Structures are given as C-alpha cells and as structure tokens.
C-alpha cells in the first residue's frame, strides 16, 4: 500500500501541486510568524541587555513636579551621596520629555512609531556619556547647543554647526548642532527622534534646575550590584525606587515579549484562517483523486485489500504531500520573516540588528501543522473511498450523492446554523464584552452550519443567477448553470473557501464603515470651530499658545478644552475649563435648561446625564474643593446635552486657573472670520511661531484622524485575508479540473453536435464565475449579519451609531469574486477546449 501511495503521488503531480500550494501558504504564515517573533524578541532583548550593560543600579523618581511642598525629583545632593558609596565609579543624572525637531520644511521629524524626545547630555570625568556614541562632533556643553541622533540629523539634512529649530512644550527655539550620535534607546530605534540638551537646560525644560528624574549608577569591576542597591535605597527621597540594571533589563525583555505577543497572535490567527480555508481545497483534491481511481480502488478491494488499507493508502498519500508542503512552506516562512522585518523598517520603525533566530518550535510547528491538516482533510475522502462497493465501482454504477442523500447533512447543518444565529442575535442584544463573546461563539457555529448547508443552498441561489447567463451567453450559459449544481457537495466545498474569506472581509467592512460614519457624524455635529490645535506628542499645550491664538488676526472665537478635576459635593468630577462666550461658537453646546452665558458669571454647566444622576438642577449651589485644596461654592447655571467633546461639567478658566499650578490644555478650538481658508491657516500657524510640535487640524483633518486609523486597519486586514482568497482560487481551479475530467464524454458529444472550442471555454468560465459568485453571496450575507451584530454590541459606546452597508465595497467584492472565477478557469477551460473530440466520445 505504501508503494501504491507513492505511485499515486507521482501520477497526479498537477493536481497535488495545488494542494501543496494551499498547505504551503498556511504553513509559511505559521512558521514565518514564529520565526519573525523569535527574531524580533531576541533582537530587542539583546538591545535591552546592551543598554543596561554598564548600569549597576538605576533610580527612578515618581515625585510630582508640580507639588510645591515636595522635591520634584532626585536632587544633586542625592546624586553626590550615591557617587560617594563604595564600589560606585560614576552616577549619571537623566531628565527627559518631549522635544520636536523641525525639518527644512518646518515639519516634525519622527513620531511615526517612536516619540520625539529630549534628554540631557551627562558626561563623566572623561567628557563622554556612556549612553551615546558620537559619530561627528561632541555633546552639548553650553545652553545654546544640542546634539541629534544620527537618523534625525539625516532626515533633517543637518550637519554640525547648523542651526536647528526645536520645540518642547513652550515656544520654538533655535540651537546650534554640536554633534551627531548613535544610541541603543528603544524610542529612537522605533523611529522616534532624540535631542540632547546641556543638563541645566534640560532640567529647566522638563523638571527644575538641580533635579533629575533618573539616576544610573556605574559600578567598579568586581563590585556587587545587590550590595550597591542596599546602600543606595536609604539615601532615596520619598517617591523614588531603585533596581539593579539586570532586573530592569529582565523587566524590559518581559514587556517586549508581551508587546510582541499581540502581533504574534493576530498573524497566527490569519494563518489559521488560511489553513481552515485550505482544508476545503485539500479535501476537494483528494475527493477528485479518489473519483479518478474508483475502478482502481474497487479492483484493489476485489483482490483482497481491506477498507482500512484503502483509507490508510489515501492518508499515507496525504502525509507525503503534507511533508513536502511543510518543508517548502517553512523555507517560504523564513523568507516571509525576513520580509516582515524589512517591511517594518520601510514603514519607519527601526528594528535592532541581530541574527535570524531558527528555533525548534517553528520547525516542529510547520511540520506538524502541515502534515496534520493535510491528513485531516484527506481522511473523509479516504473513508469514502474505502466504502465504495467493489462490484458497483467496477460496473460504473457508483454515482455521486443524490439530493435525498443530503437530508441528514442538511438537518444537522440547519440545527447548527440555528444555534449560531441565536447566539449572534443574543450577543447583539446583550452588548458589552459578554455580548461579543456570545457573538464570537455564535459566529463559529453559524459558519460551520453554513458550510454544512452550502450544498443545499447551491441549488436555489444558483437558480437565481442562472437566468442572467442564458440571455447574453445562450447555450454556453445554460450549460454552465446546470454544471454548477451537478455535484452540490463539490460545488459547496469550493464555494465555502470563498465564503469564509468574504464573511470576514465583509464583516470587517460593515463594522469599519459604520463606525467611521458615526465618528464622522460626531465630528460634524459637535465641532463648529474651523481649527483644532493640539500637540503632536499628545501632551498638553502651554498657556502661551492660548494667549497667542487669542491675538491671532481674524480670530472670532478661541476656547481651550482644559482638563480640570473638581471635588463637587464630596465626589470628584471631570470638568472642562473653557472660555465663556467662545465655547458655544466653537463647539455645539445644546442647552436643555438655564443659560450657557452663566459661565461668564462664574457658574458651571452640567451635562444632562450627570444632572439626572446627581440630582443637580439649575440654581443649585454646590460645595467645591479645588486642586489646591481651597474650598468654595459654585452654582449650576445651565444643563446641556451630553457630548463626546465636552466633560460632564463646564467651568470658566477664570474660576479654576487661580487654583492650578499649570493648566492642562489638550486642545484649543479656533473659529476664524471667513472659515478654514489657506490664509487663515497660515495666520494660525504664524501665531504659534510655526511650531513643528503643534498640529493645526481643520474639520476634514479631524475626520481623517478618526476614520484614517479605521481605514488603515481595514487595508492591513484585507491584505492578510488575501491569502485565504488565493487558496480559494486554487480550490476553484481544482473543482473545474474535476468537472472537466468527469465530463470528457459529454464535452466530446457537445463538440460533435456543434459546440465549438470558443463556446466550450465560455461554458467552463461561466461555471467558474457562477461558483465564485455563489460563494461570494453567501459570504457577503453572513458577513453583513456579523457586522450588524458586533456593531449592536458597541452601539452604546458610540454616539450616533447607525448601521451602514458599504454597497460600493460589496459591489467590488462581487466583481472580484467573478474575476477570481475567470482567472481560475483559464487552465481548465483551455484543457476542455483542447480535448480530442473522438477520444472524448470514447471515454467512459
């Protein structure tokens, strides 16, 4: 039986090649993901360990820089005391924060993945800072100098001696570039930028002169890090923590593992989808091979082969194919891992250098996944082959399954589908995390049920498509429609591959477009301002930016969205400090009761839901404790409808600013005379000193900010799901090849009575289009249902949510499905047209 299996593999190389391709793609994704994750993890671990090579102990301050009664960080005195400990050779103080560098066009450098960051140059007695290696020039030694990392200098085309514009949280300043360096800093390697200031300058920018956020301790050769740690801890102020360099390196490595774990799971999920789709192709292939060898298998049964031996023969054949596919897939996976690593660099995310890691896990995973999936998919055709009665098969009376034989299958499929549908609807109704779990479970059962039912569905659905073929294509179209439902099992299995892929694609599209439309509507309905100003770093704007914008020529209304926390009536409440008289011109504040103008009188406005929950109403006087612990009383002057752009409480900036050390301003809204024109945008940018660290967005930019992320995610997911669709194409090729093989006699007869080669090709192509469109319709229907259900589960968290069916994308999916059918039919159609007429007629 082993020799028979080997002979069969060699006898059907073309058919099995498509199976090898299906398994190979899935295995490549699995092994490539594992190799990529191992390589990336090893590179970051090595980088992490290297960055802590010279660190015996690291001290971090968690003090409040704004607290008036406490030290804002680690003092110079603490640094000196640690430096005097036995075994300590040097102590470097670090302070860091946001620092944006402008390129020659005034745009911000870095920030695609890593953040634009600033820190201090902390030289030792030798004049060098061990954290940085200078390739040109030297570190900054005076207040007017900076140094840049090599990547940022290259992007900005800066050389030593050039003047560089740098923005922190205040106005833009110009510095002279003193040097260019390389570093193992993770943020820089992730694509960010790093500016080094002279220590006193950095302290004033980010903390306070004479204080540091971190201290790194270097030990003498042979010194015990643990003993140094024990000696350092008693010297630390309240709110500071010390750890050994090794402990920090281990923690960072663990964090990296966790961070890469999410990416790894996503990629493996798509690999699983590809393999799941591949099961149908593999099963179809072996069903086809079994059908071609019906008489051969019957003869083997007649001469003494048992059912178990027949099944075993098919499984051995599958194992051989699986091993070959796994080996090729693993090699392709290594190439995929290299490509992913290069792709990250192309998108601006620098990956630390290091060797490609080939551990035993990806090898074993590739081999086991490929072989087991192939054998699992071939088991049912092998079992079916073993059940063929020898006499019936040798007499050519072994026919395909009839509609009646599908009754049991259809009943089981209907029950499973019903269970899935109930779970999906129940999850949509319940909502939240629990609802989404129900939807996921229901989707699994619904998908399995549809796959089981799909042969039954093929007849009525294709019957709807068939009239569209007869008119334009005549006899060829009529024959194509009939051939598509001749073997419902095989047609269903082929369509299932496309249905699975398009279920996922459609579901994601429906959800993405619906959420995007809701966010777009939320922006349009709530923002009246022409521009929203914010920091590119995501941090807060300086008070000077608000003052500058209020003086901008042509500014009609300017109001900050300043975050404040007030203790109102014994409980903390989130508040937005705004400019009275301007807030209603830049944001849509829908007043329910009272007067929003009361903000100018020192009163507060409360959101409707908060008012209802707290029992507050217009005219109520509420006891308030401010941020500086001073107490007062505020009166409710208005109640407004809840808005995503406003906190539950609105208060005038003039009320809270006297009680805050530094106002926290995430956004400032600006309305200009004449609307969002080019001249007005230049005026806003000019008022801000053309600061590269500050973003000025009009309403379209704001909509793009929300919708752009969703569209980017959808495009990435479409790309990953393309693999499943490629496997589906191979499935259609297989089905058509089988169909042509079964109908050689029939095709010969059709040729004999006048059907020319052109119409034979058209018949096969239309059959492929019908099967592909059928699978697409099933997938689009189920995907739209799932998209609706998931959307319902998150409706409460997205104001203005309303289902949107992306008919344009659905139309594109149907066209692509038809194109898939046309491409997949090229080889089978050509083979059918080239059949020798007389030879085909004589075929049994």
Short mmCIF file of C-alpha atoms in Angstrom, two decimals, residues 337-819:
data_model
loop_
_atom_site.label_atom_id
_atom_site.label_comp_id
_atom_site.label_asym_id
_atom_site.label_seq_id
_atom_site.Cartn_x
_atom_site.Cartn_y
_atom_site.Cartn_z
CA UNK A 337 10.03 36.61 8.38
CA UNK A 338 12.87 38.46 6.65
CA UNK A 339 10.31 40.38 4.57
CA UNK A 340 8.28 41.38 7.63
CA UNK A 341 11.42 42.65 9.33
CA UNK A 342 12.37 44.69 6.26
CA UNK A 343 8.78 45.91 5.94
CA UNK A 344 8.87 47.35 9.47
CA UNK A 345 11.99 49.28 8.58
CA UNK A 346 10.35 50.54 5.37
CA UNK A 347 7.45 51.95 7.43
CA UNK A 348 9.88 53.90 9.58
CA UNK A 349 10.11 51.50 12.53
CA UNK A 350 13.73 50.65 13.08
CA UNK A 351 14.42 47.09 14.17
CA UNK A 352 17.60 46.33 16.16
CA UNK A 353 20.19 44.30 14.29
CA UNK A 354 20.63 40.65 15.11
CA UNK A 355 20.71 37.18 13.58
CA UNK A 356 17.68 35.34 12.24
CA UNK A 357 16.54 33.00 15.04
CA UNK A 358 15.59 29.48 13.88
CA UNK A 359 14.50 27.55 16.96
CA UNK A 360 12.94 24.09 17.09
CA UNK A 361 9.43 25.46 17.69
CA UNK A 362 8.80 26.88 14.17
CA UNK A 363 10.24 23.72 12.56
CA UNK A 364 8.05 21.39 14.59
CA UNK A 365 5.02 23.66 14.18
CA UNK A 366 5.45 23.79 10.40
CA UNK A 367 5.84 20.03 10.08
CA UNK A 368 3.03 19.10 12.45
CA UNK A 369 0.57 21.71 11.16
CA UNK A 370 1.17 20.89 7.50
CA UNK A 371 1.01 17.11 7.88
CA UNK A 372 -1.90 17.02 10.34
CA UNK A 373 -4.03 19.49 8.37
CA UNK A 374 -3.45 17.57 5.14
CA UNK A 375 -4.21 14.19 6.70
CA UNK A 376 -7.29 15.56 8.46
CA UNK A 377 -8.65 16.97 5.19
CA UNK A 378 -7.89 13.70 3.33
CA UNK A 379 -9.46 11.44 5.98
CA UNK A 380 -13.06 11.86 4.80
CA UNK A 381 -12.29 11.21 1.09
CA UNK A 382 -10.19 8.20 2.18
CA UNK A 383 -13.03 6.86 4.32
CA UNK A 384 -15.48 7.42 1.47
CA UNK A 385 -13.15 5.58 -0.92
CA UNK A 386 -12.99 2.61 1.43
CA UNK A 387 -16.80 2.35 1.42
CA UNK A 388 -17.08 2.03 -2.38
CA UNK A 389 -18.58 -1.41 -3.14
CA UNK A 390 -16.11 -3.24 -5.45
CA UNK A 391 -18.79 -4.64 -7.80
CA UNK A 392 -20.65 -1.32 -8.06
CA UNK A 393 -17.49 0.62 -8.79
CA UNK A 394 -16.22 -1.85 -11.38
CA UNK A 395 -19.62 -1.75 -13.07
CA UNK A 396 -19.50 2.07 -13.30
CA UNK A 397 -22.73 2.44 -11.32
CA UNK A 398 -21.12 4.26 -8.41
CA UNK A 399 -22.77 7.66 -8.71
CA UNK A 400 -22.43 10.91 -6.85
CA UNK A 401 -24.62 11.61 -3.89
CA UNK A 402 -28.26 12.43 -4.69
CA UNK A 403 -30.35 15.17 -3.15
CA UNK A 404 -32.06 12.60 -0.95
CA UNK A 405 -28.70 11.52 0.48
CA UNK A 406 -28.14 15.08 1.73
CA UNK A 407 -31.20 15.09 4.04
CA UNK A 408 -29.25 14.09 7.17
CA UNK A 409 -26.47 16.54 6.37
CA UNK A 410 -28.94 19.37 5.77
CA UNK A 411 -30.80 18.66 9.01
CA UNK A 412 -27.58 18.77 11.03
CA UNK A 413 -26.48 21.92 9.22
CA UNK A 414 -29.81 23.64 9.87
CA UNK A 415 -29.61 22.89 13.61
CA UNK A 416 -26.01 24.14 13.90
CA UNK A 417 -26.83 27.29 11.90
CA UNK A 418 -29.86 27.99 14.06
CA UNK A 419 -27.75 27.67 17.23
CA UNK A 420 -25.21 30.08 15.76
CA UNK A 421 -27.88 32.59 14.69
CA UNK A 422 -29.48 32.55 18.15
CA UNK A 423 -26.07 33.14 19.76
CA UNK A 424 -25.32 36.06 17.43
CA UNK A 425 -28.69 37.74 18.00
CA UNK A 426 -28.47 37.19 21.77
CA UNK A 427 -24.97 38.70 21.83
CA UNK A 428 -26.09 41.73 19.81
CA UNK A 429 -28.97 42.28 22.23
CA UNK A 430 -26.84 41.89 25.37
CA UNK A 431 -23.92 44.06 24.22
CA UNK A 432 -20.63 44.65 26.04
CA UNK A 433 -17.84 42.12 26.43
CA UNK A 434 -20.24 39.30 27.35
CA UNK A 435 -22.29 40.01 24.23
CA UNK A 436 -19.22 39.92 22.00
CA UNK A 437 -18.24 36.55 23.45
CA UNK A 438 -21.71 35.24 22.54
CA UNK A 439 -21.37 36.70 19.03
CA UNK A 440 -17.96 35.03 18.56
CA UNK A 441 -19.34 31.64 19.65
CA UNK A 442 -22.45 32.12 17.51
CA UNK A 443 -20.32 33.13 14.51
CA UNK A 444 -18.31 29.91 14.83
CA UNK A 445 -21.42 27.73 14.86
CA UNK A 446 -23.10 29.76 12.10
CA UNK A 447 -20.04 29.44 9.86
CA UNK A 448 -19.83 25.68 10.43
CA UNK A 449 -23.57 25.35 9.84
CA UNK A 450 -23.46 27.32 6.60
CA UNK A 451 -20.54 25.19 5.39
CA UNK A 452 -22.58 22.05 6.11
CA UNK A 453 -25.67 23.54 4.42
CA UNK A 454 -23.91 25.09 1.46
CA UNK A 455 -24.59 22.17 -0.96
CA UNK A 456 -28.32 22.60 -0.29
CA UNK A 457 -28.05 26.38 -0.73
CA UNK A 458 -26.27 25.98 -4.06
CA UNK A 459 -29.41 24.96 -5.98
CA UNK A 460 -31.73 27.87 -5.09
CA UNK A 461 -29.01 30.54 -5.11
CA UNK A 462 -27.52 29.43 -8.43
CA UNK A 463 -31.05 29.17 -9.82
CA UNK A 464 -31.35 32.92 -9.24
CA UNK A 465 -28.07 33.56 -11.06
CA UNK A 466 -28.75 31.18 -13.99
CA UNK A 467 -31.21 33.44 -15.94
CA UNK A 468 -28.52 36.12 -16.09
CA UNK A 469 -26.34 33.69 -18.07
CA UNK A 470 -28.81 32.29 -20.57
CA UNK A 471 -29.73 35.58 -22.26
CA UNK A 472 -26.27 37.00 -23.01
CA UNK A 473 -24.42 33.68 -23.43
CA UNK A 474 -27.02 31.29 -24.86
CA UNK A 475 -26.34 27.56 -24.72
CA UNK A 476 -22.94 28.00 -23.05
CA UNK A 477 -24.55 29.96 -20.21
CA UNK A 478 -27.36 27.42 -19.76
CA UNK A 479 -24.91 24.51 -19.61
CA UNK A 480 -22.65 26.41 -17.17
CA UNK A 481 -25.57 26.94 -14.77
CA UNK A 482 -26.54 23.25 -14.91
CA UNK A 483 -22.96 22.06 -14.45
CA UNK A 484 -22.52 24.26 -11.38
CA UNK A 485 -25.17 22.31 -9.47
CA UNK A 486 -24.41 18.88 -10.91
CA UNK A 487 -22.32 17.93 -7.88
CA UNK A 488 -23.64 20.05 -4.97
CA UNK A 489 -21.08 18.67 -2.47
CA UNK A 490 -18.09 19.64 -4.55
CA UNK A 491 -19.57 23.00 -5.58
CA UNK A 492 -20.40 23.72 -1.94
CA UNK A 493 -16.92 22.80 -0.73
CA UNK A 494 -15.36 25.08 -3.36
CA UNK A 495 -17.72 27.97 -2.63
CA UNK A 496 -17.05 27.54 1.11
CA UNK A 497 -13.46 28.71 0.68
CA UNK A 498 -14.58 31.99 -0.88
CA UNK A 499 -17.48 32.30 1.56
CA UNK A 500 -15.19 32.12 4.61
CA UNK A 501 -12.83 34.78 3.29
CA UNK A 502 -15.62 37.14 2.24
CA UNK A 503 -17.50 36.61 5.51
CA UNK A 504 -14.52 38.06 7.36
CA UNK A 505 -13.85 40.79 4.80
CA UNK A 506 -17.50 41.88 4.63
CA UNK A 507 -17.99 41.78 8.38
CA UNK A 508 -14.93 43.97 8.91
CA UNK A 509 -16.03 46.35 6.15
CA UNK A 510 -19.55 46.77 7.52
CA UNK A 511 -18.24 47.39 11.02
CA UNK A 512 -15.43 49.71 9.88
CA UNK A 513 -17.59 51.82 7.57
CA UNK A 514 -20.39 52.08 10.14
CA UNK A 515 -18.08 53.14 12.97
CA UNK A 516 -16.27 55.53 10.63
CA UNK A 517 -19.57 57.13 9.59
CA UNK A 518 -20.63 57.50 13.24
CA UNK A 519 -17.32 59.15 14.17
CA UNK A 520 -17.52 61.39 11.12
CA UNK A 521 -21.07 62.45 12.08
CA UNK A 522 -19.96 63.00 15.67
CA UNK A 523 -17.24 65.37 14.46
CA UNK A 524 -19.55 67.24 12.09
CA UNK A 525 -22.37 67.56 14.64
CA UNK A 526 -20.21 68.70 17.55
CA UNK A 527 -17.45 70.92 16.13
CA UNK A 528 -18.24 74.42 14.89
CA UNK A 529 -14.62 75.58 15.06
CA UNK A 530 -12.56 75.91 11.90
CA UNK A 531 -9.40 74.54 13.55
CA UNK A 532 -8.41 72.30 16.43
CA UNK A 533 -4.90 72.89 17.82
CA UNK A 534 -3.06 70.18 19.77
CA UNK A 535 0.43 68.88 20.48
CA UNK A 536 1.82 66.28 18.06
CA UNK A 537 3.15 64.39 21.07
CA UNK A 538 -0.33 64.01 22.54
CA UNK A 539 0.73 66.13 25.53
CA UNK A 540 -0.63 69.46 26.72
CA UNK A 541 -0.26 72.90 25.21
CA UNK A 542 1.42 75.74 27.03
CA UNK A 543 -0.68 78.67 28.24
CA UNK A 544 1.32 80.88 25.86
CA UNK A 545 -0.24 79.05 22.87
CA UNK A 546 -3.73 80.05 24.05
CA UNK A 547 -2.65 83.66 24.54
CA UNK A 548 -1.08 83.75 21.05
CA UNK A 549 -4.18 82.28 19.39
CA UNK A 550 -6.47 84.78 21.12
CA UNK A 551 -4.40 87.55 19.49
CA UNK A 552 -4.48 85.95 16.01
CA UNK A 553 -5.74 88.38 13.33
CA UNK A 554 -9.20 87.26 12.18
CA UNK A 555 -9.91 85.03 15.20
CA UNK A 556 -13.64 85.21 16.02
CA UNK A 557 -13.67 82.80 18.96
CA UNK A 558 -10.95 80.88 20.81
CA UNK A 559 -11.57 78.43 23.64
CA UNK A 560 -9.40 75.78 25.25
CA UNK A 561 -10.59 72.32 26.19
CA UNK A 562 -8.75 72.47 29.50
CA UNK A 563 -8.92 69.38 31.72
CA UNK A 564 -9.68 70.02 35.37
CA UNK A 565 -10.81 67.89 38.28
CA UNK A 566 -13.11 69.37 40.93
CA UNK A 567 -14.33 67.81 44.14
CA UNK A 568 -18.03 68.71 43.89
CA UNK A 569 -20.32 67.81 46.73
CA UNK A 570 -17.79 65.31 48.10
CA UNK A 571 -17.06 63.47 44.81
CA UNK A 572 -14.50 64.12 42.06
CA UNK A 573 -15.98 65.32 38.78
CA UNK A 574 -14.25 65.65 35.42
CA UNK A 575 -14.52 69.24 34.21
CA UNK A 576 -13.66 71.17 31.05
CA UNK A 577 -12.41 74.67 31.70
CA UNK A 578 -13.48 76.83 28.74
CA UNK A 579 -13.71 80.47 27.66
CA UNK A 580 -17.24 81.85 28.29
CA UNK A 581 -18.82 83.38 25.20
CA UNK A 582 -16.45 81.45 22.90
CA UNK A 583 -17.20 77.81 23.77
CA UNK A 584 -20.69 77.88 22.21
CA UNK A 585 -19.18 79.31 18.99
CA UNK A 586 -16.53 76.59 18.61
CA UNK A 587 -18.45 73.55 19.92
CA UNK A 588 -22.12 72.62 19.64
CA UNK A 589 -23.41 73.07 23.21
CA UNK A 590 -27.13 72.16 23.21
CA UNK A 591 -28.67 73.76 26.28
CA UNK A 592 -31.52 71.85 27.95
CA UNK A 593 -32.22 74.38 30.68
CA UNK A 594 -30.67 77.56 32.02
CA UNK A 595 -28.26 79.81 30.12
CA UNK A 596 -24.75 78.84 28.90
CA UNK A 597 -23.86 82.53 29.28
CA UNK A 598 -23.90 81.93 33.04
CA UNK A 599 -20.33 80.55 32.68
CA UNK A 600 -19.22 84.17 32.39
CA UNK A 601 -20.71 84.82 35.84
CA UNK A 602 -18.55 82.16 37.45
CA UNK A 603 -21.26 79.48 37.40
CA UNK A 604 -21.00 75.93 35.99
CA UNK A 605 -22.87 73.99 33.29
CA UNK A 606 -23.67 70.30 33.85
CA UNK A 607 -24.30 67.52 31.30
CA UNK A 608 -27.86 66.18 31.24
CA UNK A 609 -26.94 62.63 32.32
CA UNK A 610 -24.79 63.89 35.20
CA UNK A 611 -27.56 66.28 36.24
CA UNK A 612 -30.05 63.42 36.32
CA UNK A 613 -27.75 61.01 38.18
CA UNK A 614 -26.60 63.57 40.77
CA UNK A 615 -29.93 65.30 41.17
CA UNK A 616 -28.39 68.67 40.28
CA UNK A 617 -30.56 71.35 38.66
CA UNK A 618 -30.25 74.95 37.57
CA UNK A 619 -29.92 77.21 40.57
CA UNK A 620 -28.37 74.63 42.91
CA UNK A 621 -25.33 75.79 44.91
CA UNK A 622 -22.71 73.07 45.27
CA UNK A 623 -19.71 72.92 47.63
CA UNK A 624 -16.44 72.63 45.68
CA UNK A 625 -12.84 71.78 46.60
CA UNK A 626 -10.29 72.95 44.01
CA UNK A 627 -6.98 71.37 43.01
CA UNK A 628 -5.05 73.41 45.59
CA UNK A 629 -7.44 72.15 48.35
CA UNK A 630 -9.12 75.56 48.71
CA UNK A 631 -12.90 75.45 49.09
CA UNK A 632 -15.76 77.39 47.58
CA UNK A 633 -19.30 77.23 46.22
CA UNK A 634 -20.38 77.02 42.58
CA UNK A 635 -23.89 77.48 41.21
CA UNK A 636 -25.38 75.39 38.40
CA UNK A 637 -26.26 77.89 35.68
CA UNK A 638 -27.13 75.54 32.81
CA UNK A 639 -27.79 71.92 31.85
CA UNK A 640 -26.64 70.76 28.38
CA UNK A 641 -26.95 67.59 26.29
CA UNK A 642 -24.09 65.10 26.69
CA UNK A 643 -21.31 65.45 24.11
CA UNK A 644 -18.22 63.38 23.36
CA UNK A 645 -16.22 66.61 23.07
CA UNK A 646 -17.23 68.03 26.45
CA UNK A 647 -16.70 66.85 30.01
CA UNK A 648 -19.73 66.36 32.31
CA UNK A 649 -19.01 69.75 33.92
CA UNK A 650 -18.14 73.05 32.17
CA UNK A 651 -16.50 75.85 34.08
CA UNK A 652 -14.77 79.10 33.16
CA UNK A 653 -10.98 79.09 33.02
CA UNK A 654 -11.04 82.20 35.20
CA UNK A 655 -12.59 80.12 38.00
CA UNK A 656 -10.07 77.23 38.06
CA UNK A 657 -6.80 78.80 36.86
CA UNK A 658 -6.02 80.58 40.14
CA UNK A 659 -6.12 77.17 41.86
CA UNK A 660 -3.86 75.27 39.42
CA UNK A 661 -0.04 75.37 39.23
CA UNK A 662 -0.09 74.74 35.47
CA UNK A 663 -3.31 74.46 33.42
CA UNK A 664 -3.54 71.22 31.40
CA UNK A 665 -4.70 72.13 27.88
CA UNK A 666 -5.01 69.16 25.46
CA UNK A 667 -6.82 71.12 22.71
CA UNK A 668 -7.68 74.65 21.71
CA UNK A 669 -10.56 75.33 19.29
CA UNK A 670 -10.39 78.34 16.96
CA UNK A 671 -13.08 79.92 14.78
CA UNK A 672 -11.84 82.34 12.13
CA UNK A 673 -13.52 85.10 10.18
CA UNK A 674 -14.03 83.64 6.69
CA UNK A 675 -13.76 80.00 7.71
CA UNK A 676 -10.97 77.49 7.02
CA UNK A 677 -9.04 79.28 4.27
CA UNK A 678 -5.37 78.97 3.38
CA UNK A 679 -4.74 82.49 4.62
CA UNK A 680 -6.44 81.78 7.94
CA UNK A 681 -4.45 78.59 8.43
CA UNK A 682 -1.22 80.50 7.81
CA UNK A 683 -2.36 83.10 10.34
CA UNK A 684 -2.94 80.40 12.98
CA UNK A 685 0.41 78.75 12.26
CA UNK A 686 2.15 82.11 12.35
CA UNK A 687 0.60 82.96 15.71
CA UNK A 688 2.07 79.70 17.06
CA UNK A 689 5.52 80.57 15.73
CA UNK A 690 5.26 77.82 13.08
CA UNK A 691 5.94 75.34 15.82
CA UNK A 692 6.54 71.86 14.29
CA UNK A 693 5.39 70.18 17.51
CA UNK A 694 1.92 71.72 17.29
CA UNK A 695 -0.74 70.31 14.93
CA UNK A 696 -3.36 72.57 13.39
CA UNK A 697 -6.25 70.49 12.02
CA UNK A 698 -9.33 71.65 10.14
CA UNK A 699 -12.59 69.68 10.29
CA UNK A 700 -11.57 67.39 7.43
CA UNK A 701 -8.26 66.63 9.16
CA UNK A 702 -10.17 65.77 12.35
CA UNK A 703 -12.46 63.40 10.43
CA UNK A 704 -9.44 61.83 8.75
CA UNK A 705 -7.78 61.44 12.15
CA UNK A 706 -10.65 59.24 13.31
CA UNK A 707 -11.51 57.50 10.04
CA UNK A 708 -7.92 57.18 8.80
CA UNK A 709 -7.00 54.75 11.58
CA UNK A 710 -10.01 52.56 10.78
CA UNK A 711 -9.25 52.54 7.05
CA UNK A 712 -5.58 51.72 7.70
CA UNK A 713 -6.58 48.76 9.87
CA UNK A 714 -9.06 47.55 7.25
CA UNK A 715 -6.44 47.73 4.50
CA UNK A 716 -3.98 45.70 6.61
CA UNK A 717 -6.66 43.10 7.34
CA UNK A 718 -7.64 42.96 3.65
CA UNK A 719 -4.02 42.25 2.80
CA UNK A 720 -3.77 39.45 5.36
CA UNK A 721 -7.06 37.88 4.24
CA UNK A 722 -5.88 37.92 0.62
CA UNK A 723 -4.03 34.67 1.40
CA UNK A 724 -7.33 32.92 2.13
CA UNK A 725 -8.71 34.18 -1.19
CA UNK A 726 -5.63 32.92 -3.07
CA UNK A 727 -6.27 29.46 -1.64
CA UNK A 728 -9.92 29.81 -2.67
CA UNK A 729 -8.78 30.45 -6.27
CA UNK A 730 -6.83 27.20 -6.21
CA UNK A 731 -9.98 25.48 -4.98
CA UNK A 732 -12.00 26.76 -7.94
CA UNK A 733 -9.25 25.55 -10.30
CA UNK A 734 -9.43 22.09 -8.74
CA UNK A 735 -13.21 21.90 -8.96
CA UNK A 736 -13.26 22.91 -12.60
CA UNK A 737 -10.49 20.46 -13.43
CA UNK A 738 -12.52 17.70 -11.79
CA UNK A 739 -15.64 18.82 -13.61
CA UNK A 740 -13.82 18.70 -16.97
CA UNK A 741 -12.41 15.24 -16.13
CA UNK A 742 -15.86 13.87 -15.28
CA UNK A 743 -17.46 15.32 -18.41
CA UNK A 744 -14.96 14.32 -21.06
CA UNK A 745 -17.51 12.12 -22.81
CA UNK A 746 -20.17 14.84 -22.55
CA UNK A 747 -17.82 17.56 -23.85
CA UNK A 748 -16.89 15.30 -26.77
CA UNK A 749 -20.58 14.86 -27.63
CA UNK A 750 -21.20 18.60 -27.39
CA UNK A 751 -18.28 19.25 -29.71
CA UNK A 752 -19.64 16.63 -32.12
CA UNK A 753 -23.06 18.31 -32.35
CA UNK A 754 -21.65 21.77 -32.99
CA UNK A 755 -20.38 23.41 -29.79
CA UNK A 756 -17.11 24.97 -30.91
CA UNK A 757 -14.00 25.43 -28.78
CA UNK A 758 -14.77 29.09 -28.05
CA UNK A 759 -18.14 28.21 -26.52
CA UNK A 760 -16.64 25.29 -24.58
CA UNK A 761 -14.19 27.71 -22.98
CA UNK A 762 -17.03 30.12 -22.27
CA UNK A 763 -19.09 27.35 -20.65
CA UNK A 764 -16.27 26.42 -18.25
CA UNK A 765 -15.51 30.07 -17.47
CA UNK A 766 -19.14 30.87 -16.71
CA UNK A 767 -19.34 27.80 -14.47
CA UNK A 768 -16.38 29.16 -12.50
CA UNK A 769 -17.98 32.59 -12.27
CA UNK A 770 -21.25 31.08 -11.01
CA UNK A 771 -19.49 29.07 -8.29
CA UNK A 772 -17.39 32.09 -7.24
CA UNK A 773 -20.33 34.50 -7.14
CA UNK A 774 -22.37 31.92 -5.21
CA UNK A 775 -19.63 31.70 -2.56
CA UNK A 776 -19.36 35.50 -2.50
CA UNK A 777 -23.12 35.94 -1.97
CA UNK A 778 -23.09 33.51 0.96
CA UNK A 779 -20.04 35.21 2.49
CA UNK A 780 -21.41 38.73 2.00
CA UNK A 781 -24.74 37.76 3.56
CA UNK A 782 -23.18 36.14 6.64
CA UNK A 783 -20.52 38.87 6.95
CA UNK A 784 -23.15 41.65 6.88
CA UNK A 785 -25.10 39.82 9.61
CA UNK A 786 -21.98 39.54 11.79
CA UNK A 787 -21.04 43.18 11.14
CA UNK A 788 -24.51 44.26 12.28
CA UNK A 789 -24.33 42.11 15.43
CA UNK A 790 -20.88 43.34 16.52
CA UNK A 791 -21.99 46.91 15.83
CA UNK A 792 -25.05 46.48 18.03
CA UNK A 793 -22.82 45.27 20.87
CA UNK A 794 -20.82 48.53 20.81
CA UNK A 795 -23.70 50.88 19.91
CA UNK A 796 -23.97 52.32 23.44
CA UNK A 797 -20.33 53.49 23.43
CA UNK A 798 -20.53 55.30 20.06
CA UNK A 799 -22.98 58.24 19.87
CA UNK A 800 -24.95 58.46 16.64
CA UNK A 801 -24.23 54.85 15.69
CA UNK A 802 -26.34 53.64 12.77
CA UNK A 803 -25.75 50.62 10.52
CA UNK A 804 -24.23 51.49 7.14
CA UNK A 805 -23.93 48.83 4.45
CA UNK A 806 -20.99 49.69 2.16
CA UNK A 807 -22.73 48.88 -1.12
CA UNK A 808 -19.79 50.18 -3.15
CA UNK A 809 -17.38 47.77 -1.44
CA UNK A 810 -19.89 44.90 -1.63
CA UNK A 811 -20.15 45.54 -5.36
CA UNK A 812 -16.36 45.44 -5.64
CA UNK A 813 -16.30 42.14 -3.70
CA UNK A 814 -18.78 40.59 -6.17
CA UNK A 815 -16.78 41.84 -9.16
CA UNK A 816 -13.57 40.48 -7.62
CA UNK A 817 -15.30 37.14 -6.98
CA UNK A 818 -16.32 36.96 -10.63
CA UNK A 819 -12.76 37.87 -11.64
#
